[in-house]
Structure formats: C-alpha cells, structure tokens
PDB file of C-alpha atoms in Angstrom:
ATOM      1  CA  MET A   1     124.977  66.398  26.369  1.00 44.00           C
ATOM      2  CA  LEU A   2     128.060  66.742  28.610  1.00 44.00           C
ATOM      3  CA  LYS A   3     127.911  70.466  27.933  1.00 51.00           C
ATOM      4  CA  ASN A   4     124.475  70.671  29.568  1.00 49.00           C
ATOM      5  CA  ILE A   5     125.608  68.687  32.622  1.00 44.00           C
ATOM      6  CA  PHE A   6     128.177  71.313  33.542  1.00 43.00           C
ATOM      7  CA  LYS A   7     126.072  74.321  32.595  1.00 53.00           C
ATOM      8  CA  VAL A   8     125.503  76.642  35.545  1.00 58.00           C
ATOM      9  CA  LYS A   9     121.829  77.319  36.222  1.00 70.00           C
ATOM     10  CA  PRO A  10     121.036  81.068  36.392  1.00 76.00           C
ATOM     11  CA  LEU A  11     120.146  82.373  39.853  1.00 86.00           C
ATOM     12  CA  VAL A  12     116.991  84.028  38.509  1.00 89.00           C
ATOM     13  CA  ASP A  13     115.054  83.059  35.395  1.00 90.00           C
ATOM     14  CA  ASP A  14     115.503  85.030  32.186  1.00 88.00           C
ATOM     15  CA  ASN A  15     112.170  86.866  32.443  1.00 93.00           C
ATOM     16  CA  THR A  16     112.815  87.987  36.018  1.00 94.00           C
ATOM     17  CA  ARG A  17     116.335  89.167  35.217  1.00 92.00           C
ATOM     18  CA  GLN A  18     115.068  91.070  32.172  1.00 92.00           C
ATOM     19  CA  TRP A  19     112.344  92.742  34.254  1.00 95.00           C
ATOM     20  CA  ILE A  20     114.851  93.733  36.949  1.00 95.00           C
ATOM     21  CA  PHE A  21     117.211  95.248  34.351  1.00 93.00           C
ATOM     22  CA  ASP A  22     114.315  97.013  32.607  1.00 94.00           C
ATOM     23  CA  THR A  23     112.977  98.365  35.896  1.00 96.00           C
ATOM     24  CA  PHE A  24     116.411  99.575  36.989  1.00 95.00           C
ATOM     25  CA  SER A  25     116.698 101.427  33.701  1.00 94.00           C
ATOM     26  CA  TRP A  26     113.178 102.892  34.153  1.00 96.00           C
ATOM     27  CA  ALA A  27     113.968 104.033  37.707  1.00 95.00           C
ATOM     28  CA  ILE A  28     117.316 105.601  36.844  1.00 94.00           C
ATOM     29  CA  GLU A  29     116.001 107.385  33.733  1.00 92.00           C
ATOM     30  CA  HIS A  30     112.840 108.809  35.315  1.00 93.00           C
ATOM     31  CA  PHE A  31     114.137 109.637  38.783  1.00 93.00           C
ATOM     32  CA  ASN A  32     117.378 111.511  38.072  1.00 90.00           C
ATOM     33  CA  ILE A  33     120.296 109.665  36.521  1.00 91.00           C
ATOM     34  CA  GLN A  34     122.692 112.417  37.677  1.00 92.00           C
ATOM     35  CA  VAL A  35     121.658 111.867  41.301  1.00 95.00           C
ATOM     36  CA  PHE A  36     122.237 108.125  40.893  1.00 95.00           C
ATOM     37  CA  GLN A  37     125.682 108.725  39.431  1.00 93.00           C
ATOM     38  CA  GLN A  38     126.909 111.546  41.661  1.00 94.00           C
ATOM     39  CA  GLU A  39     125.017 111.498  44.965  1.00 96.00           C
ATOM     40  CA  THR A  40     123.485 108.081  45.625  1.00 97.00           C
ATOM     41  CA  ARG A  41     125.344 105.898  48.090  1.00 97.00           C
ATOM     42  CA  LEU A  42     124.715 102.436  49.490  1.00 98.00           C
ATOM     43  CA  VAL A  43     122.913 102.986  52.795  1.00 98.00           C
ATOM     44  CA  LEU A  44     124.008 100.596  55.536  1.00 98.00           C
ATOM     45  CA  PRO A  45     122.173  99.806  58.790  1.00 96.00           C
ATOM     46  CA  THR A  46     124.844 101.226  61.105  1.00 96.00           C
ATOM     47  CA  ASN A  47     125.244 104.108  63.522  1.00 95.00           C
ATOM     48  CA  ASP A  48     127.563 105.779  61.014  1.00 96.00           C
ATOM     49  CA  TYR A  49     124.606 106.194  58.677  1.00 97.00           C
ATOM     50  CA  TYR A  50     121.990 106.802  61.359  1.00 97.00           C
ATOM     51  CA  PRO A  51     123.709 108.694  64.188  1.00 94.00           C
ATOM     52  CA  GLY A  52     121.978 110.705  66.881  1.00 88.00           C
ATOM     53  CA  ARG A  53     120.766 110.373  70.446  1.00 86.00           C
ATOM     54  CA  VAL A  54     117.047 110.393  71.131  1.00 86.00           C
ATOM     55  CA  ALA A  55     114.874 110.497  74.235  1.00 87.00           C
ATOM     56  CA  SER A  56     111.529 109.279  72.898  1.00 90.00           C
ATOM     57  CA  VAL A  57     109.834 107.146  70.254  1.00 89.00           C
ATOM     58  CA  GLU A  58     108.862 110.288  68.346  1.00 91.00           C
ATOM     59  CA  GLU A  59     112.426 111.621  68.360  1.00 93.00           C
ATOM     60  CA  MET A  60     113.793 108.319  67.105  1.00 94.00           C
ATOM     61  CA  ALA A  61     111.174 108.152  64.350  1.00 94.00           C
ATOM     62  CA  LYS A  62     112.012 111.713  63.294  1.00 95.00           C
ATOM     63  CA  ASN A  63     115.776 111.149  63.416  1.00 96.00           C
ATOM     64  CA  ILE A  64     115.564 108.053  61.210  1.00 97.00           C
ATOM     65  CA  PHE A  65     113.130 109.840  58.889  1.00 97.00           C
ATOM     66  CA  ASP A  66     115.439 112.844  58.409  1.00 97.00           C
ATOM     67  CA  HIS A  67     118.445 110.661  57.572  1.00 97.00           C
ATOM     68  CA  THR A  68     116.371 108.540  55.188  1.00 98.00           C
ATOM     69  CA  LEU A  69     115.089 111.665  53.423  1.00 97.00           C
ATOM     70  CA  ASN A  70     118.659 112.820  52.927  1.00 97.00           C
ATOM     71  CA  TYR A  71     119.894 109.504  51.500  1.00 98.00           C
ATOM     72  CA  ALA A  72     116.848 109.316  49.212  1.00 98.00           C
ATOM     73  CA  GLY A  73     117.778 112.712  47.774  1.00 97.00           C
ATOM     74  CA  MET A  74     114.455 114.169  48.957  1.00 96.00           C
ATOM     75  CA  LYS A  75     115.412 116.460  51.839  1.00 96.00           C
ATOM     76  CA  ASN A  76     114.210 119.460  49.799  1.00 94.00           C
ATOM     77  CA  TRP A  77     110.688 118.066  49.557  1.00 94.00           C
ATOM     78  CA  PRO A  78     107.924 119.561  51.759  1.00 93.00           C
ATOM     79  CA  PHE A  79     107.317 116.435  53.849  1.00 93.00           C
ATOM     80  CA  GLU A  80     105.831 116.403  57.331  1.00 92.00           C
ATOM     81  CA  LEU A  81     106.155 113.402  59.638  1.00 93.00           C
ATOM     82  CA  ILE A  82     102.885 113.090  61.515  1.00 90.00           C
ATOM     83  CA  SER A  83     101.585 110.975  64.382  1.00 84.00           C
ATOM     84  CA  PRO A  84     100.486 107.424  63.494  1.00 85.00           C
ATOM     85  CA  HIS A  85      97.070 108.290  64.918  1.00 78.00           C
ATOM     86  CA  GLN A  86      96.448 111.023  62.343  1.00 74.00           C
ATOM     87  CA  THR A  87      94.726 110.319  59.040  1.00 65.00           C
ATOM     88  CA  ILE A  88      96.779 110.646  55.858  1.00 66.00           C
ATOM     89  CA  SER A  89      95.216 111.734  52.579  1.00 64.00           C
ATOM     90  CA  LEU A  90      95.896 109.321  49.749  1.00 61.00           C
ATOM     91  CA  GLU A  91      95.943 112.219  47.272  1.00 73.00           C
ATOM     92  CA  LEU A  92      99.241 113.892  46.506  1.00 79.00           C
ATOM     93  CA  PRO A  93      98.966 117.700  46.508  1.00 81.00           C
ATOM     94  CA  LEU A  94      99.822 119.610  43.337  1.00 82.00           C
ATOM     95  CA  LEU A  95     103.604 119.981  43.252  1.00 87.00           C
ATOM     96  CA  LYS A  96     105.879 122.441  41.460  1.00 87.00           C
ATOM     97  CA  VAL A  97     109.195 120.850  40.488  1.00 88.00           C
ATOM     98  CA  ASN A  98     112.136 123.072  39.560  1.00 86.00           C
ATOM     99  CA  ASN A  99     115.660 122.073  38.483  1.00 85.00           C
ATOM    100  CA  ALA A 100     115.622 118.438  39.607  1.00 89.00           C
ATOM    101  CA  LEU A 101     113.269 115.933  41.177  1.00 92.00           C
ATOM    102  CA  ARG A 102     115.844 114.648  43.670  1.00 95.00           C
ATOM    103  CA  GLY A 103     119.233 115.571  45.057  1.00 95.00           C
ATOM    104  CA  GLU A 104     120.958 118.721  46.210  1.00 94.00           C
ATOM    105  CA  LYS A 105     119.585 120.780  43.313  1.00 92.00           C
ATOM    106  CA  ALA A 106     115.955 119.706  43.761  1.00 93.00           C
ATOM    107  CA  GLU A 107     113.392 122.437  44.310  1.00 91.00           C
ATOM    108  CA  ILE A 108     109.982 121.072  45.204  1.00 91.00           C
ATOM    109  CA  ALA A 109     107.092 123.223  46.331  1.00 87.00           C
ATOM    110  CA  ILE A 110     103.363 122.774  46.826  1.00 86.00           C
ATOM    111  CA  ALA A 111     100.990 125.094  44.983  1.00 75.00           C
ATOM    112  CA  ASP A 112      99.200 125.769  48.277  1.00 74.00           C
ATOM    113  CA  GLU A 113     102.022 126.887  50.568  1.00 69.00           C
ATOM    114  CA  GLN A 114      99.964 125.995  53.639  1.00 64.00           C
ATOM    115  CA  GLN A 115     100.090 122.324  52.706  1.00 80.00           C
ATOM    116  CA  SER A 116     102.727 119.647  53.145  1.00 87.00           C
ATOM    117  CA  ILE A 117     103.067 115.990  52.166  1.00 90.00           C
ATOM    118  CA  PRO A 118     102.236 113.960  55.288  1.00 90.00           C
ATOM    119  CA  LEU A 119     104.028 110.695  55.994  1.00 92.00           C
ATOM    120  CA  THR A 120     103.766 108.581  59.105  1.00 91.00           C
ATOM    121  CA  PHE A 121     105.473 105.682  60.864  1.00 92.00           C
ATOM    122  CA  ASN A 122     104.627 102.394  62.522  1.00 91.00           C
ATOM    123  CA  PRO A 123     105.444 102.614  66.280  1.00 90.00           C
ATOM    124  CA  ALA A 124     105.904  98.833  66.368  1.00 89.00           C
ATOM    125  CA  GLN A 125     108.975  99.235  64.121  1.00 91.00           C
ATOM    126  CA  ILE A 126     110.903 101.402  66.581  1.00 89.00           C
ATOM    127  CA  ASN A 127     112.632  98.264  67.900  1.00 89.00           C
ATOM    128  CA  GLN A 128     113.281  97.098  64.344  1.00 92.00           C
ATOM    129  CA  PRO A 129     115.038 100.121  62.774  1.00 94.00           C
ATOM    130  CA  GLN A 130     115.743  98.432  59.442  1.00 96.00           C
ATOM    131  CA  ASP A 131     112.025  97.816  58.939  1.00 95.00           C
ATOM    132  CA  LEU A 132     111.318 101.439  59.851  1.00 96.00           C
ATOM    133  CA  ILE A 133     113.923 102.718  57.373  1.00 97.00           C
ATOM    134  CA  ALA A 134     112.564 100.443  54.647  1.00 97.00           C
ATOM    135  CA  SER A 135     108.983 101.554  55.326  1.00 95.00           C
ATOM    136  CA  TYR A 136     110.024 105.203  55.023  1.00 96.00           C
ATOM    137  CA  ALA A 137     111.907 104.474  51.795  1.00 97.00           C
ATOM    138  CA  GLN A 138     108.856 102.673  50.388  1.00 95.00           C
ATOM    139  CA  GLN A 139     106.668 105.690  51.137  1.00 94.00           C
ATOM    140  CA  LEU A 140     109.181 108.055  49.519  1.00 96.00           C
ATOM    141  CA  ALA A 141     109.497 105.869  46.418  1.00 96.00           C
ATOM    142  CA  THR A 142     105.698 105.700  46.190  1.00 94.00           C
ATOM    143  CA  VAL A 143     105.476 109.504  46.236  1.00 94.00           C
ATOM    144  CA  LEU A 144     108.025 109.685  43.408  1.00 95.00           C
ATOM    145  CA  VAL A 145     106.064 107.216  41.276  1.00 94.00           C
ATOM    146  CA  LEU A 146     102.796 109.096  41.914  1.00 90.00           C
ATOM    147  CA  GLN A 147     104.481 112.395  41.021  1.00 90.00           C
ATOM    148  CA  GLN A 148     106.040 111.213  37.763  1.00 89.00           C
ATOM    149  CA  LYS A 149     103.001 109.181  36.653  1.00 87.00           C
ATOM    150  CA  VAL A 150     105.159 106.937  34.477  1.00 90.00           C
ATOM    151  CA  LEU A 151     104.274 103.255  34.602  1.00 94.00           C
ATOM    152  CA  PRO A 152     107.113 100.767  35.160  1.00 96.00           C
ATOM    153  CA  PRO A 153     107.866  97.769  32.952  1.00 95.00           C
ATOM    154  CA  GLY A 154     104.956  95.377  33.325  1.00 95.00           C
ATOM    155  CA  GLY A 155     102.465  98.195  33.849  1.00 96.00           C
ATOM    156  CA  LYS A 156     100.134  99.041  36.712  1.00 95.00           C
ATOM    157  CA  ASP A 157     100.065  95.544  38.220  1.00 95.00           C
ATOM    158  CA  LEU A 158     103.805  95.660  38.943  1.00 96.00           C
ATOM    159  CA  ILE A 159     103.917  99.119  40.546  1.00 96.00           C
ATOM    160  CA  PRO A 160     104.411  97.734  44.109  1.00 96.00           C
ATOM    161  CA  GLN A 161     107.371  95.604  42.993  1.00 97.00           C
ATOM    162  CA  ALA A 162     108.793  98.503  40.955  1.00 97.00           C
ATOM    163  CA  ILE A 163     108.599 100.733  44.045  1.00 97.00           C
ATOM    164  CA  ASP A 164     110.849  98.265  45.888  1.00 97.00           C
ATOM    165  CA  VAL A 165     113.300  98.329  42.962  1.00 98.00           C
ATOM    166  CA  LEU A 166     113.238 102.145  42.986  1.00 98.00           C
ATOM    167  CA  ALA A 167     114.053 102.107  46.701  1.00 98.00           C
ATOM    168  CA  CYS A 168     117.055  99.903  45.896  1.00 98.00           C
ATOM    169  CA  VAL A 169     118.119 102.356  43.163  1.00 97.00           C
ATOM    170  CA  MET A 170     117.913 105.078  45.840  1.00 98.00           C
ATOM    171  CA  GLY A 171     120.472 103.141  47.908  1.00 98.00           C
ATOM    172  CA  PHE A 172     118.400 101.068  50.335  1.00 98.00           C
ATOM    173  CA  GLY A 173     119.043  97.623  48.826  1.00 98.00           C
ATOM    174  CA  VAL A 174     120.853  96.083  51.824  1.00 98.00           C
ATOM    175  CA  ILE A 175     118.082  97.139  54.203  1.00 98.00           C
ATOM    176  CA  PHE A 176     115.360  95.966  51.796  1.00 97.00           C
ATOM    177  CA  ALA A 177     117.031  92.570  51.355  1.00 97.00           C
ATOM    178  CA  ASN A 178     117.380  92.175  55.119  1.00 96.00           C
ATOM    179  CA  THR A 179     113.708  93.001  55.726  1.00 95.00           C
ATOM    180  CA  ALA A 180     112.060  91.242  52.780  1.00 92.00           C
ATOM    181  CA  TYR A 181     111.487  88.083  54.795  1.00 78.00           C
ATOM    182  CA  GLN A 182     111.038  87.636  58.529  1.00 62.00           C
ATOM    183  CA  PHE A 183     111.632  84.222  60.109  1.00 51.00           C
ATOM    184  CA  LYS A 184     108.571  83.214  62.120  1.00 51.00           C
ATOM    185  CA  GLY A 185     110.163  80.512  64.224  1.00 47.00           C
ATOM    186  CA  GLY A 186     111.603  80.725  67.734  1.00 48.00           C
ATOM    187  CA  CYS A 187     109.845  81.993  70.824  1.00 48.00           C
ATOM    188  CA  GLY A 188     106.602  83.896  70.391  1.00 48.00           C
ATOM    189  CA  SER A 189     108.046  87.079  71.870  1.00 50.00           C
ATOM    190  CA  CYS A 190     110.761  87.196  69.183  1.00 51.00           C
ATOM    191  CA  TYR A 191     108.329  87.647  66.293  1.00 49.00           C
ATOM    192  CA  ASN A 192     106.048  90.622  65.912  1.00 54.00           C
ATOM    193  CA  PRO A 193     104.195  90.620  62.550  1.00 53.00           C
ATOM    194  CA  LYS A 194     103.020  94.192  63.137  1.00 62.00           C
ATOM    195  CA  ALA A 195     106.625  95.391  63.096  1.00 65.00           C
ATOM    196  CA  ASN A 196     107.539  93.891  59.730  1.00 75.00           C
ATOM    197  CA  ARG A 197     107.473  95.972  56.581  1.00 79.00           C
ATOM    198  CA  GLN A 198     105.233  94.916  53.705  1.00 80.00           C
ATOM    199  CA  ALA A 199     107.579  93.574  51.025  1.00 85.00           C
ATOM    200  CA  ALA A 200     106.297  93.512  47.437  1.00 91.00           C
ATOM    201  CA  LEU A 201     109.460  92.056  45.915  1.00 95.00           C
ATOM    202  CA  PRO A 202     110.499  88.691  47.425  1.00 94.00           C
ATOM    203  CA  GLU A 203     113.814  88.311  49.233  1.00 95.00           C
ATOM    204  CA  HIS A 204     115.583  86.423  46.429  1.00 95.00           C
ATOM    205  CA  GLU A 205     114.716  88.995  43.763  1.00 96.00           C
ATOM    206  CA  MET A 206     115.503  91.877  46.134  1.00 97.00           C
ATOM    207  CA  LEU A 207     118.952  90.439  46.720  1.00 97.00           C
ATOM    208  CA  TYR A 208     119.469  90.273  42.958  1.00 97.00           C
ATOM    209  CA  CYS A 209     118.500  93.946  42.695  1.00 97.00           C
ATOM    210  CA  LEU A 210     121.131  94.739  45.326  1.00 98.00           C
ATOM    211  CA  ALA A 211     123.725  92.884  43.242  1.00 96.00           C
ATOM    212  CA  VAL A 212     122.747  94.961  40.172  1.00 95.00           C
ATOM    213  CA  PHE A 213     123.000  98.216  42.146  1.00 96.00           C
ATOM    214  CA  ASN A 214     126.431  97.366  43.528  1.00 96.00           C
ATOM    215  CA  HIS A 215     127.655  96.258  40.101  1.00 94.00           C
ATOM    216  CA  LEU A 216     126.579  99.586  38.563  1.00 93.00           C
ATOM    217  CA  LYS A 217     128.093 101.553  41.459  1.00 94.00           C
ATOM    218  CA  ASN A 218     131.240  99.374  41.503  1.00 93.00           C
ATOM    219  CA  ILE A 219     130.866  98.577  45.223  1.00 96.00           C
ATOM    220  CA  ASP A 220     133.105  95.796  46.491  1.00 96.00           C
ATOM    221  CA  ASN A 221     131.636  92.789  48.308  1.00 97.00           C
ATOM    222  CA  LYS A 222     133.603  93.581  51.471  1.00 97.00           C
ATOM    223  CA  HIS A 223     131.492  96.709  51.981  1.00 97.00           C
ATOM    224  CA  VAL A 224     128.232  94.789  51.619  1.00 98.00           C
ATOM    225  CA  ILE A 225     128.411  91.217  52.906  1.00 98.00           C
ATOM    226  CA  PRO A 226     129.043  91.968  56.623  1.00 98.00           C
ATOM    227  CA  HIS A 227     125.798  93.970  56.713  1.00 98.00           C
ATOM    228  CA  LEU A 228     123.586  91.282  55.180  1.00 98.00           C
ATOM    229  CA  LYS A 229     121.762  88.633  57.179  1.00 96.00           C
ATOM    230  CA  SER A 230     123.971  85.558  57.370  1.00 96.00           C
ATOM    231  CA  HIS A 231     121.748  83.353  55.197  1.00 95.00           C
ATOM    232  CA  LEU A 232     121.908  85.922  52.365  1.00 97.00           C
ATOM    233  CA  ARG A 233     125.672  86.281  52.123  1.00 97.00           C
ATOM    234  CA  GLY A 234     126.583  83.224  50.053  1.00 96.00           C
ATOM    235  CA  GLU A 235     123.733  83.782  47.619  1.00 96.00           C
ATOM    236  CA  TYR A 236     124.655  87.449  47.250  1.00 97.00           C
ATOM    237  CA  LYS A 237     128.251  86.576  46.265  1.00 96.00           C
ATOM    238  CA  LYS A 238     126.947  84.285  43.517  1.00 95.00           C
ATOM    239  CA  MET A 239     124.507  86.938  42.298  1.00 95.00           C
ATOM    240  CA  LYS A 240     127.131  89.660  42.145  1.00 94.00           C
ATOM    241  CA  LYS A 241     129.360  87.379  40.089  1.00 92.00           C
ATOM    242  CA  GLU A 242     126.472  86.449  37.787  1.00 91.00           C
ATOM    243  CA  VAL A 243     125.377  90.059  37.223  1.00 91.00           C
ATOM    244  CA  SER A 244     128.899  91.006  36.153  1.00 85.00           C
ATOM    245  CA  ARG A 245     128.714  88.334  33.412  1.00 83.00           C
ATOM    246  CA  PHE A 246     125.583  89.726  31.787  1.00 80.00           C
ATOM    247  CA  SER A 247     125.616  92.566  29.289  1.00 67.00           C
ATOM    248  CA  PRO A 248     122.324  94.461  29.754  1.00 69.00           C
ATOM    249  CA  SER A 249     120.615  95.579  26.548  1.00 73.00           C
ATOM    250  CA  GLN A 250     119.327  98.810  28.123  1.00 74.00           C
ATOM    251  CA  PRO A 251     121.446 101.812  26.962  1.00 74.00           C
ATOM    252  CA  THR A 252     121.210 103.486  30.393  1.00 70.00           C
ATOM    253  CA  LEU A 253     122.651 100.458  32.177  1.00 74.00           C
ATOM    254  CA  GLN A 254     125.348 100.013  29.512  1.00 71.00           C
ATOM    255  CA  ILE A 255     126.547 103.585  30.068  1.00 64.00           C
ATOM    256  CA  LEU A 256     126.572 103.197  33.857  1.00 68.00           C
ATOM    257  CA  ALA A 257     128.336  99.843  33.726  1.00 65.00           C
ATOM    258  CA  VAL A 258     131.117 101.335  31.570  1.00 55.00           C
ATOM    259  CA  ASN A 259     131.567 104.290  33.918  1.00 57.00           C
TER     260      ASN A 259
END
C-alpha cells in the first residue's frame, strides 16, 4: 500500500504515450529516417531561424514560407505560395519522386510541368508569426501524408493528430506547443480567433511529443525551455525526464535513442 502512495503518476496515460511513440515511429519510417537523423533541427521562433527584412504582408508571408520549407526538408518541392483570395484545389497533382521524399537529396516533380502545388496563408496570422509558421508546417505535413498514402496508427480518424506529430518530427515542436492553445482572457483586442492555427493535437500531448523529439535528438533543456510559453516550462521538464525513463518497443525509436 505504501508503495502506491509514493508512486509517481505518469504525465500521459499509457494508451496516449503508446500512440505517440507509435506515431513517431510511423512518421520517421515513412518520411525519411536519414533526414531526421542528419538534417532535421529543432526550429525555434527567433530571428536567427527566420531572418530577413520585408516591406509588405506578402513579403513577410513568403519569407516565413521559404524558411519553413527549408526546415521541413521540402525546398525541392514544386510549391507555389498564392494569394489567400485564390481558390486551392484539394487534389494533389501526380508527383514523381526521385532519390528521397525530403531533404537535400529530394527530387520532386509534377507530371504536368505547367502545374505546381499551391499553398496559401492566413493574413490574420502575420502579427502572430508562430501561428503562421505552424499553419505552413501543417499544410506541408498534410501534403506528405497525402503523397505517401500510408495511414498512421489509429487509422483514418487520427490523421489530423498524426499530421501534428509529423510536424513535430520535422522540427516544429516548440512552435506547435506554443500555438496549440490560445488564452482567451484579457482585453478583447488582445485575442483574435481568426489568427490562431487549428490544432488537432491538444497542448499537453503536443508538449509530450516535443519531449520525445528532443530525447531522440539529444537536445538539452537549456536550448528549449526559454522558447516555450512560461506555463509550459515546468511541465516540459517533467515530460523530458519521464520520456528518458521509458524504453520504447518500436525498433526505429530504439535505434535512434541509442544513437
């Protein structure tokens, strides 16, 4: 009985933790493990990661888009950033993939060379750059899932949540954790629901995904915590410590954790 009194309660339940580990393994295996190991970095919401001077909303949107493409390992894809007023087709054009799906060695072309993959942005997010970055990353992760046509753990119903995990695997975990929940209090002018990204994975679970990513990439807390919202920092420390105690059953994660 005394044993149970002092037992530490897990920060996420067993089923959620298992799904996160399984989905990490799915994302890393199907979307270039070599890119994850050799090229993926933790993207931070700072001017060091998103430099550049701009003179208009469109220039800022394009600048952030180009940097996000690069960090996602998708700069070699035939994307076109279009005006928010233009209509986007929900159908992905037929793609030809050579060498790799992502990263420096990726070669992606469209069967019809006159076509491109159109993506757009939400002008209301220009004053909330982290939401804009996260929205771009969500769109890019969605394109990857549509291209590969491989269902995540949990099947079709969990595709939106798996897309958020994939974005974390691509390096955007800090930004996704910071934008998963928006406080609605304060003065009316401080909250703009139109500017917030649509989060599929709740803040708590997203933070756990970030802890898994940083454990696999061996990233020290000092490089992460200052860039998280203040209310997330204490919880993140606990999660990082907890993740390091678990031995994932997935072979892919075991290999990465050892390396």
